[in-house]
Amino acid sequence: MVERMDQLLPLLMVIAFLAVVLGFFTWLARHIRRRGTAGGALRGAMAAYDEAFHGTAADSYYEMQVQAEGARPS
């Protein structure tokens, strides 16, 4: 029985590690959503991706940025 537990210990450690990592990422996602800090960074990353692979999508993004900057009250 002890030998069997010795075989299960590495598996249980891996499962525990994955549970901790998933818990951390869940907490991090909630924290970021609550603070609203992911919006600009995510938008910028997607704009770079769109510019590289979807030229018209990047053009649309830049047009929206110009419109948003022009719509601000002075």
XYZ file of C-alpha atoms in Angstrom:
74
model
C 0.000 0.000 0.000
C 2.881 2.384 0.743
C 4.381 1.660 -2.680
C 1.074 2.524 -4.283
C 0.964 5.852 -2.450
C 4.521 6.560 -3.569
C 3.361 6.136 -7.158
C 0.365 8.425 -6.672
C 2.270 11.201 -4.916
C 3.769 12.783 -8.079
C 0.361 12.740 -9.774
C -1.285 14.362 -6.763
C 1.448 17.001 -6.647
C 0.914 17.855 -10.321
C -2.849 18.091 -9.819
C -2.375 20.319 -6.768
C 0.047 22.546 -8.677
C -2.397 22.919 -11.575
C -5.204 23.751 -9.148
C -3.077 26.476 -7.557
C -2.135 27.922 -10.955
C -5.757 27.936 -12.132
C -6.831 29.545 -8.874
C -4.193 32.244 -9.293
C -5.270 33.015 -12.851
C -8.922 33.144 -11.771
C -8.040 35.620 -9.035
C -5.908 37.643 -11.453
C -8.709 37.820 -14.037
C -11.174 39.037 -11.401
C -8.693 41.605 -10.150
C -8.005 42.939 -13.643
C -11.701 43.091 -14.523
C -12.500 44.885 -11.283
C -9.810 47.504 -11.839
C -10.366 47.739 -15.590
C -6.647 47.746 -16.351
C -6.656 45.228 -19.196
C -8.659 47.221 -21.728
C -6.005 49.455 -23.252
C -3.283 46.853 -23.330
C -5.536 44.254 -24.902
C -6.811 46.742 -27.473
C -3.250 47.695 -28.396
C -2.140 44.087 -28.726
C -5.092 43.239 -30.941
C -4.443 46.340 -33.062
C -0.879 45.164 -33.692
C -2.171 41.706 -34.636
C -4.816 43.184 -36.918
C -2.275 45.445 -38.581
C -0.044 42.484 -39.355
C -2.684 40.035 -40.562
C -5.811 42.052 -41.395
C -4.967 45.359 -43.051
C -8.524 46.649 -43.269
C -9.174 45.875 -39.600
C -6.131 47.930 -38.623
C -7.377 50.820 -40.753
C -10.734 50.643 -38.991
C -9.023 50.663 -35.601
C -7.047 53.792 -36.456
C -10.183 55.515 -37.777
C -11.989 54.737 -34.516
C -9.046 56.133 -32.532
C -9.129 59.382 -34.533
C -12.895 59.674 -34.049
C -12.582 59.037 -30.323
C -9.888 61.700 -29.975
C -11.929 64.199 -31.975
C -15.093 63.567 -29.951
C -13.565 64.656 -26.644
C -14.998 67.897 -25.265
C -12.479 70.670 -24.772
